[in-house]
Coordinates of N, CA and C in Angstrom, one line a residue:
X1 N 0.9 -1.2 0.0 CA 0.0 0.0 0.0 C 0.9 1.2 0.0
X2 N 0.6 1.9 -0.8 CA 1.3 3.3 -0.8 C 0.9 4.3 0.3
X3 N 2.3 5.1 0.5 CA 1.5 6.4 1.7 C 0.3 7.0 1.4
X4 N 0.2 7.4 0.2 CA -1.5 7.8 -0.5 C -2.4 7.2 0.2
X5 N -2.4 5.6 -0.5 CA -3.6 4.6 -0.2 C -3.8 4.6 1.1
X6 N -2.8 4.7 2.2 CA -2.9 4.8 3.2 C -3.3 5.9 4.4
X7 N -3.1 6.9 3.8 CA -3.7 8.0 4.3 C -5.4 8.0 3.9
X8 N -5.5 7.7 2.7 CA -6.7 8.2 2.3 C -7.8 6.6 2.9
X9 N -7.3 5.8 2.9 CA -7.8 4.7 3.7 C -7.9 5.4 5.7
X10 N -6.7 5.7 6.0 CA -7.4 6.2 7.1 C -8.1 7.3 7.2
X11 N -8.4 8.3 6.5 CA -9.2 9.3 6.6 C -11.0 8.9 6.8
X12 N -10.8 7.6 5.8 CA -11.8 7.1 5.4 C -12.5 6.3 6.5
X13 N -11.8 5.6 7.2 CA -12.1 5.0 8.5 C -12.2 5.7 9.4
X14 N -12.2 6.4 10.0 CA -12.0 7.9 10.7 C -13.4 8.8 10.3
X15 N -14.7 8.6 9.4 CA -15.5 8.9 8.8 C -15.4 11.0 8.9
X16 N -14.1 11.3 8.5 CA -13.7 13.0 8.4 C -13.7 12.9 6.6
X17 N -13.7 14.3 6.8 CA -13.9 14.6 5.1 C -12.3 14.1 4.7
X18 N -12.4 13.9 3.4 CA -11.0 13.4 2.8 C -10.4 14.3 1.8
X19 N -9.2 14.5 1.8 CA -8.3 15.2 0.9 C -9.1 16.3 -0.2
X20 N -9.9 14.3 -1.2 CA -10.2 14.5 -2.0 C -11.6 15.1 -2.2
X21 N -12.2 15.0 -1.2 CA -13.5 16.0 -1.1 C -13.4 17.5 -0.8
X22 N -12.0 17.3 0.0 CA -11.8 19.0 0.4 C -11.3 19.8 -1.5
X23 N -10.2 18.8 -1.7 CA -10.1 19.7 -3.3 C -11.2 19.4 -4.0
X24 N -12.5 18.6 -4.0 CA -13.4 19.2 -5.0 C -14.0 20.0 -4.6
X25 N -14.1 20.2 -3.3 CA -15.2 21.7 -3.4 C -14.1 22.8 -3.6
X26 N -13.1 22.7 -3.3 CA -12.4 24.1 -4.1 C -12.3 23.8 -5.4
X27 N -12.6 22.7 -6.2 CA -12.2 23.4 -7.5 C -13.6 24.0 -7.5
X28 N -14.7 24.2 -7.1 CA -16.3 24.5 -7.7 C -16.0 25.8 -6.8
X29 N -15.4 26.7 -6.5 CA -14.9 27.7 -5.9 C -14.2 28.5 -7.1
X30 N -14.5 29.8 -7.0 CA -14.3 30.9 -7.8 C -12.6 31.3 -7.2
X31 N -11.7 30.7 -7.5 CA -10.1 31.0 -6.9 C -9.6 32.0 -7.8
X32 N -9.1 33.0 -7.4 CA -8.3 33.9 -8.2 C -7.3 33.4 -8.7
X33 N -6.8 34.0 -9.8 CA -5.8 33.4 -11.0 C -4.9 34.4 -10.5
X34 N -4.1 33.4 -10.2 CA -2.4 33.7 -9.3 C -2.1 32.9 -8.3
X35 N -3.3 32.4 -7.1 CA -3.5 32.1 -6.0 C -3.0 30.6 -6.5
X36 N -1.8 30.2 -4.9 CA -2.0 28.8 -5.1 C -3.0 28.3 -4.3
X37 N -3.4 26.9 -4.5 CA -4.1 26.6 -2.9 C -3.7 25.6 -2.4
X38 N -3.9 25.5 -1.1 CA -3.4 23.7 -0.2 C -3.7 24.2 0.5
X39 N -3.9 22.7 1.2 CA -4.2 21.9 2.4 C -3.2 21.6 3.3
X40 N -3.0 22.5 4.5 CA -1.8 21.9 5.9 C -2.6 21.7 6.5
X41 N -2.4 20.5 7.1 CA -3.5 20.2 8.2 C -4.5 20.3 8.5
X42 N -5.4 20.1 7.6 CA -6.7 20.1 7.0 C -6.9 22.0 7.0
X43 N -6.5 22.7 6.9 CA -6.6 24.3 7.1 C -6.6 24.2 5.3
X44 N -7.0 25.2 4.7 CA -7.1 25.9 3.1 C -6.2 27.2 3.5
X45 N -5.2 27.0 2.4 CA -4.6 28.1 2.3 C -4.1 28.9 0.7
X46 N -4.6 29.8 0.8 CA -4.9 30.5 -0.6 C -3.7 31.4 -0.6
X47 N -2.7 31.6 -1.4 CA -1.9 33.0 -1.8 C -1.4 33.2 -2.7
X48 N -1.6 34.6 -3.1 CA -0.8 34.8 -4.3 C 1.2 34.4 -4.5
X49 N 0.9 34.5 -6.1 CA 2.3 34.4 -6.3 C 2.9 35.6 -6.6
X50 N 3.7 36.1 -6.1 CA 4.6 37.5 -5.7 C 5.3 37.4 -6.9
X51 N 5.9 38.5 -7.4 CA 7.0 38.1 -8.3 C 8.7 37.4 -8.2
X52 N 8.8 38.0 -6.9 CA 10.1 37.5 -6.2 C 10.1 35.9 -6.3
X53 N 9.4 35.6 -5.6 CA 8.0 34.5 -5.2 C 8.8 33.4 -6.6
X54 N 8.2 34.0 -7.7 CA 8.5 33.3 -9.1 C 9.7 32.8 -9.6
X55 N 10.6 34.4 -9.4 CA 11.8 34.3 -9.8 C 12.8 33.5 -9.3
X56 N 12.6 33.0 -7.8 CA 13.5 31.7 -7.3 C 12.6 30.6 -7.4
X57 N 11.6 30.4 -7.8 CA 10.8 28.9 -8.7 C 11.8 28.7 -9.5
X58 N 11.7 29.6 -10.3 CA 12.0 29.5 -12.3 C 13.4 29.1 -12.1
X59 N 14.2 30.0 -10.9 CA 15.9 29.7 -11.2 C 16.0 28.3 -10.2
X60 N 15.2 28.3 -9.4 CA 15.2 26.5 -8.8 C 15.3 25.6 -10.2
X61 N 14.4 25.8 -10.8 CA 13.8 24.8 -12.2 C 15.1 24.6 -13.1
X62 N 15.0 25.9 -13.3 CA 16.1 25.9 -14.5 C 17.4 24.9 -14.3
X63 N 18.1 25.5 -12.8 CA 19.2 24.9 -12.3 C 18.9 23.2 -12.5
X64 N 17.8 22.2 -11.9 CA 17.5 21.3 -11.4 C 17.4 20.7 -12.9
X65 N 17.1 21.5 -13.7 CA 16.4 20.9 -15.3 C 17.8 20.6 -16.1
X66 N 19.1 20.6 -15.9 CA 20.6 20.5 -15.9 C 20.4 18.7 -16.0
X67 N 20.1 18.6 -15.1 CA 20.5 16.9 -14.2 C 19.0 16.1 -15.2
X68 N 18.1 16.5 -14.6 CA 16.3 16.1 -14.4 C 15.9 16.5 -15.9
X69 N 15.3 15.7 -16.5 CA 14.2 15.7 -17.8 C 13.3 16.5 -17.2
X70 N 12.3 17.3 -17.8 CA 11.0 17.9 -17.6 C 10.2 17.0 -16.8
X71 N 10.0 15.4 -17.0 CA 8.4 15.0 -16.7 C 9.2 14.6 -15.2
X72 N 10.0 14.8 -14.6 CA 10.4 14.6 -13.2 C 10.6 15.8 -12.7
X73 N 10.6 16.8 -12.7 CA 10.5 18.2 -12.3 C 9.1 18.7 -12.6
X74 N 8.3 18.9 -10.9 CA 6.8 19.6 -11.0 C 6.9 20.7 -10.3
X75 N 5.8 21.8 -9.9 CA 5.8 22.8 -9.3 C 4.4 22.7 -9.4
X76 N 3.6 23.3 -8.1 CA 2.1 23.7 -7.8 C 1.9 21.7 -8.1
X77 N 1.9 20.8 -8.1 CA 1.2 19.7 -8.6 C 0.6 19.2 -6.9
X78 N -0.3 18.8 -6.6 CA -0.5 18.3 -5.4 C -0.1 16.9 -5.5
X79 N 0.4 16.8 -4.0 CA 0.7 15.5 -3.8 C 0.3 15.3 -2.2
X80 N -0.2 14.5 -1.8 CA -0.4 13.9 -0.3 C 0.4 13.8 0.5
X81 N 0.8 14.3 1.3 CA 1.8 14.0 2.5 C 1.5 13.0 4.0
X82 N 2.1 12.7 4.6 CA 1.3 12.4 5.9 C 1.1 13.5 7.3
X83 N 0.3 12.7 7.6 CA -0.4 13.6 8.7 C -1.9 14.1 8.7
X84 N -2.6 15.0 8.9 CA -3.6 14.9 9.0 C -4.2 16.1 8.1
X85 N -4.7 15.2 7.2 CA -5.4 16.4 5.8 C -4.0 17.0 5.3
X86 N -3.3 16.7 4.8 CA -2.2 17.2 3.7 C -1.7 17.5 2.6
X87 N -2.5 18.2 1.9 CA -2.0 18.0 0.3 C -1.7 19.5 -0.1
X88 N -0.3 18.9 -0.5 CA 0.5 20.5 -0.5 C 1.2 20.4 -2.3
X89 N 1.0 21.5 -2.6 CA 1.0 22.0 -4.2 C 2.7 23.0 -4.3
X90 N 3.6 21.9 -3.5 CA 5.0 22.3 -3.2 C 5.3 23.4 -4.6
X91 N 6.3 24.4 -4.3 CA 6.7 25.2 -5.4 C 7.3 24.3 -6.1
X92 N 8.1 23.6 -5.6 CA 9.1 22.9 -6.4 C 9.5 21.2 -6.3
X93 N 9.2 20.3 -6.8 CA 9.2 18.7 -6.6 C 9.7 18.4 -7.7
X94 N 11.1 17.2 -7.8 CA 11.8 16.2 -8.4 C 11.3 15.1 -8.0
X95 N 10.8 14.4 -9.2 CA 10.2 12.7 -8.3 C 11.7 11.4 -8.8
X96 N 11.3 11.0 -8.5 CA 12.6 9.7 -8.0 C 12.5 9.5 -9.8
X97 N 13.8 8.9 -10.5 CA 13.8 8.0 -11.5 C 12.5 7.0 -12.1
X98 N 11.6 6.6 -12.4 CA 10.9 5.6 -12.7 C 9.4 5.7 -11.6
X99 N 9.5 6.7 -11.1 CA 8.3 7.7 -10.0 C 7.3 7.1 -11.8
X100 N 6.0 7.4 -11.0 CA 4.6 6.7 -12.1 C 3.4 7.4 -11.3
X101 N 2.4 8.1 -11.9 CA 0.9 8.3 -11.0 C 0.4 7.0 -11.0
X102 N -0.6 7.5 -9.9 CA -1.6 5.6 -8.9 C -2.4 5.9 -10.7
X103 N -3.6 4.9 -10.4 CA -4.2 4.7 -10.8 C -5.3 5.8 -11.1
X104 N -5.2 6.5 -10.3 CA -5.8 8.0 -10.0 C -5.7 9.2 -10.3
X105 N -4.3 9.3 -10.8 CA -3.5 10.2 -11.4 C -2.4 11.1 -10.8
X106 N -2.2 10.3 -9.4 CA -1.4 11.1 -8.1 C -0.3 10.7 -8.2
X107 N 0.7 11.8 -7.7 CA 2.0 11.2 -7.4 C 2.1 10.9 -5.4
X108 N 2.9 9.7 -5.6 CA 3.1 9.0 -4.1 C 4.5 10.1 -3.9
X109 N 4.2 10.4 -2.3 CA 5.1 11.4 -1.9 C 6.6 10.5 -1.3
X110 N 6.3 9.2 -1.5 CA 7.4 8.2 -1.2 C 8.3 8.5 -2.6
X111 N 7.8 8.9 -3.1 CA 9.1 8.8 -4.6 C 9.3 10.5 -4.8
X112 N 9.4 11.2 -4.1 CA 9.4 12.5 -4.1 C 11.7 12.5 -3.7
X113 N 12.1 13.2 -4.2 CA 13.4 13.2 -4.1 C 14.3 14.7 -3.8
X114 N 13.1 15.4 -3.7 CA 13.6 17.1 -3.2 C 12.5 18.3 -3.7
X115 N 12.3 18.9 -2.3 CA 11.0 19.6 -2.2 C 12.1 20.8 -2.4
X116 N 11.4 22.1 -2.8 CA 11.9 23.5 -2.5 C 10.5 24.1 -2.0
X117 N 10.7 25.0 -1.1 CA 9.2 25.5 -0.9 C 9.9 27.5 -0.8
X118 N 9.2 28.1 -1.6 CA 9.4 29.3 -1.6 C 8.6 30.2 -0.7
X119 N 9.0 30.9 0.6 CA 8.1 31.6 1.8 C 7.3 32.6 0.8
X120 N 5.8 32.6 1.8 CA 5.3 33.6 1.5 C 5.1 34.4 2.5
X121 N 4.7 35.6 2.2 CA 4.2 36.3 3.3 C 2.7 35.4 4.3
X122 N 3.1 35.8 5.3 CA 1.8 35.5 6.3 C 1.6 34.0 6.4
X123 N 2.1 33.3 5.7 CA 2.5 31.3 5.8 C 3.2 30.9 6.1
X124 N 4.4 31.5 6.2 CA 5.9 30.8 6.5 C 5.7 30.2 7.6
X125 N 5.0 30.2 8.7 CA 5.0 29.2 9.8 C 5.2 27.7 8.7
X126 N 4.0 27.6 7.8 CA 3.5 26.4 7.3 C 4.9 25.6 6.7
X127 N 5.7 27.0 5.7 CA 6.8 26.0 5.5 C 8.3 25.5 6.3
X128 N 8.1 26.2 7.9 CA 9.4 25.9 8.7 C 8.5 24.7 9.8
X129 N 7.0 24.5 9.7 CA 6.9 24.0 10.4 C 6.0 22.4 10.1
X130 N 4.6 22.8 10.0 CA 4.2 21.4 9.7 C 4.3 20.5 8.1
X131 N 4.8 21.4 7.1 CA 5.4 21.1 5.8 C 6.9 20.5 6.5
X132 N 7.9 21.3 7.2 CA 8.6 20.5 7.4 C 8.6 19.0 8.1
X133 N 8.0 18.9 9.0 CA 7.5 17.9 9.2 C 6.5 16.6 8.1
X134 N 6.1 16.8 7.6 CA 5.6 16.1 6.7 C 6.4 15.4 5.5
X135 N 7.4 16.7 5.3 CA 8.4 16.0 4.3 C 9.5 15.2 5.1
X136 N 9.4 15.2 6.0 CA 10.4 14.5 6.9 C 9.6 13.0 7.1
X137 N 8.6 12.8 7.2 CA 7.6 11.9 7.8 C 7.6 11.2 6.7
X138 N 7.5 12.1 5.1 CA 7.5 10.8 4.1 C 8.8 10.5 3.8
X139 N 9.7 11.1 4.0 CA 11.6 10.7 3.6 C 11.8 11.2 2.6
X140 N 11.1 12.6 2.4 CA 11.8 13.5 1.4 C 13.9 13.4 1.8
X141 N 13.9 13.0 0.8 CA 15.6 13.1 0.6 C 16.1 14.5 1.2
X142 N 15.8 15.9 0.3 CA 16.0 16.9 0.4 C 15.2 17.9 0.2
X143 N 14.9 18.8 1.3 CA 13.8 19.8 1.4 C 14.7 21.3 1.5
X144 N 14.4 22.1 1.3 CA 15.1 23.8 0.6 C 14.1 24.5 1.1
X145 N 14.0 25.5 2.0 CA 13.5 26.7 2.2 C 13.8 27.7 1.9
X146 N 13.2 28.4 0.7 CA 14.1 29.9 0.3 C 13.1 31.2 1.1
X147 N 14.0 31.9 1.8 CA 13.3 32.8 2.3 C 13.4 34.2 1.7
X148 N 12.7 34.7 0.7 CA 13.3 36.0 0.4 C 13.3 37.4 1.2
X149 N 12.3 37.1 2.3 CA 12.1 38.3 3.5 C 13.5 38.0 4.3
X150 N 13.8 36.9 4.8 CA 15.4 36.9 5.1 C 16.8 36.9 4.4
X151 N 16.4 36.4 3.1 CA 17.6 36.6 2.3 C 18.4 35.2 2.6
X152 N 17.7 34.1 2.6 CA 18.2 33.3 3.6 C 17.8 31.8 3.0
X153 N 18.5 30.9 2.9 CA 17.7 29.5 2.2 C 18.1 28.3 3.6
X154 N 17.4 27.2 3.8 CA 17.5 26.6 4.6 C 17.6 24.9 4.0
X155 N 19.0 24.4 4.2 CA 18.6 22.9 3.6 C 18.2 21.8 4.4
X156 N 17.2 21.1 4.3 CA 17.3 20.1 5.5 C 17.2 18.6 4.4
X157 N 18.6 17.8 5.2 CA 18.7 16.3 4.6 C 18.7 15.2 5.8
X158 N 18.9 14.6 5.2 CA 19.3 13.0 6.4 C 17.5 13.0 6.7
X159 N 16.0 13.0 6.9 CA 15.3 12.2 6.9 C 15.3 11.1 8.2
X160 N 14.8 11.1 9.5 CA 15.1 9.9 10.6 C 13.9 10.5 11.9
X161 N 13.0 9.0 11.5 CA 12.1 9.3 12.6 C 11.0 10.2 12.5
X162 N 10.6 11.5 11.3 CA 9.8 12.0 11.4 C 10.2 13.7 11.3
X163 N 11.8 13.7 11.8 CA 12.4 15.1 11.7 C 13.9 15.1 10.4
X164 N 14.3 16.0 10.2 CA 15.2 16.6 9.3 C 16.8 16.3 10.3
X165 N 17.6 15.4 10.0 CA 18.7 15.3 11.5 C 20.4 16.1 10.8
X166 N 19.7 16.7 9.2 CA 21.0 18.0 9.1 C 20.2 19.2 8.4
X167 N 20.6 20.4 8.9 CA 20.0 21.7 8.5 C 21.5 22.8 8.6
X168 N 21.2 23.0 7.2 CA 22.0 24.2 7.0 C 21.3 25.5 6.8
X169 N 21.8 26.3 7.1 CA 21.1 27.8 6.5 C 21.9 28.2 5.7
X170 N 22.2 28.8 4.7 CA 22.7 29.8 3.8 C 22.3 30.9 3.0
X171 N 22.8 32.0 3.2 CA 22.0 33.2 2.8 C 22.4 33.1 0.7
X172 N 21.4 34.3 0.9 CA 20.9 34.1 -0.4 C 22.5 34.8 -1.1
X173 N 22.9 34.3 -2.4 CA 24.8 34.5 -2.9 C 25.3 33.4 -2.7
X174 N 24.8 32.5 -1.7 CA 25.9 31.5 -1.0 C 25.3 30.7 -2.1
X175 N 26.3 29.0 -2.7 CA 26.2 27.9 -3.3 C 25.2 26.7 -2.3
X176 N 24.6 26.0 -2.8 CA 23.7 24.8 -2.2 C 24.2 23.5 -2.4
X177 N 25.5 23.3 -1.3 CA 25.6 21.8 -2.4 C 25.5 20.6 -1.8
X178 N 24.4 20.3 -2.8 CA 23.7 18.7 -2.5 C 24.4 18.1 -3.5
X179 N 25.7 17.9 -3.4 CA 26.6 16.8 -4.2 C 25.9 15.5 -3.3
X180 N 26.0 15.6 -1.9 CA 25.9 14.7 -1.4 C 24.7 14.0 -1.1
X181 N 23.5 14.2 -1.9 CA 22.8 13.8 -1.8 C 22.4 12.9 -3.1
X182 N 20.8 12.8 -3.1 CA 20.2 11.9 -4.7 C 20.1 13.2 -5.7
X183 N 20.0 14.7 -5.3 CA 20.2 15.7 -6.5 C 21.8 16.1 -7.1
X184 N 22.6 15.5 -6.5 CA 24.1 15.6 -7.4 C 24.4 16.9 -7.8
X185 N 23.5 17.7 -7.6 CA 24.4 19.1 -7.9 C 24.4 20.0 -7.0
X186 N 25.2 21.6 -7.3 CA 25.4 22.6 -6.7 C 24.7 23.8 -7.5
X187 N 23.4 24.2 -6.3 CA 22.6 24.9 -6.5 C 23.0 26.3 -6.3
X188 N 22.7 27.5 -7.2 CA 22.9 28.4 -6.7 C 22.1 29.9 -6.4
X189 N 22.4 30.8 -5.5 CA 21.0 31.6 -5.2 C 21.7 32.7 -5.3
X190 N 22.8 33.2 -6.0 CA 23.2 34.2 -6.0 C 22.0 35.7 -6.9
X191 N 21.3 34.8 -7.8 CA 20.5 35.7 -8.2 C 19.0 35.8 -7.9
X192 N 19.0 34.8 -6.3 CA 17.4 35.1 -5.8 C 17.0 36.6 -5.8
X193 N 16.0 37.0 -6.1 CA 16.0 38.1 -5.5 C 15.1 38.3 -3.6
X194 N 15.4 39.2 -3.6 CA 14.8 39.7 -1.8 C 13.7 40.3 -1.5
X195 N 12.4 39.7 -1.2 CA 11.1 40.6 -1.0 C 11.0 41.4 0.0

């Protein structure tokens, strides 16, 4: 059983609304064009995309698109995490080599191989805190916090028990290097810009 099948099986035993009931009534919702949306812990969270916002997506992509073909590099795609009501529309997702959607058209957050999450205003708890956690919980390899209000990126690897057990910070100029991980290269943020 996959983490998917598994979550969504216990949601379902648990007789609470599920994932997938929460995203259909937002798609039958009038959402503004810009706005992403997800689900942290069963909460809906709507924001726009800033421009800053964009421009370390695009230069995440670009760099990662070096190594990675296109159909393994996603951005905004949901995917299910664990924990309770989770489905997060990450800025930035690499899926494992030979990664496949269920039968349903999802990607399993078990084959996920490096999250980037770009802060927004007024969310950032979401991505230092229960997103970090969640990508830890499924064994995200490598998770990236870019903070452009701090000028600041955060790497967390190593994966054990539920938490992140190495975290670097490096401000925004500095090099990223996940030689040592399953992304093989050295990322760089010298032209993030600063919101």
């Amino acid at each position: 059983m996959t983490v998917l099948e598994d979550r969504i099986a216990m949601a379902e035993s648990d007789n609470t609304t599920t994932l997938d009931e929460m995203f259909e009534r937002l798609e039958k919702m009038p959402v503004p064009e810009g706005y992403k949306v997800e689900i942290v812990e069963g909460t809906v969270f709507m924001s726009p995309q800033r421009d800053a916002h964009w421009e370390i997506i695009l230069d995440f992509v670009e760099q990662l698109r070096v190594k990675y073909p296109r159909q393994r590099v996603k951005s905004d795609v949901r995917i299910d995490y664990p924990g309770h009501l989770n489905g997060f529309a990450t800025d930035v997702t690499v899926m494992a080599e030979g990664a496949a959607r269920s039968e349903d058209g999802r990607w399993d957050c078990g084959e996920v191989e490096f999250v980037a999450e770009v802060v927004s205003r007024g969310i950032a708890a979401n991505d230092y805190g229960p997103k970090k956690a969640a990508y830890a919980e499924a064994g995200v390899p490598v998770y990236v916090i870019a903070d452009p209000y701090r000028g600041e990126c955060h790497v967390l690897t190593h994966p054990r028990d539920g938490k992140y057990a190495l975290e670097v910070k490096a401000d925004f100029g500095e090099e990223l290097d996940l030689t040592g991980t399953p992304v093989g290269l050295v990322l760089k943020t010298g032209e993030f810009p600063r919101d």
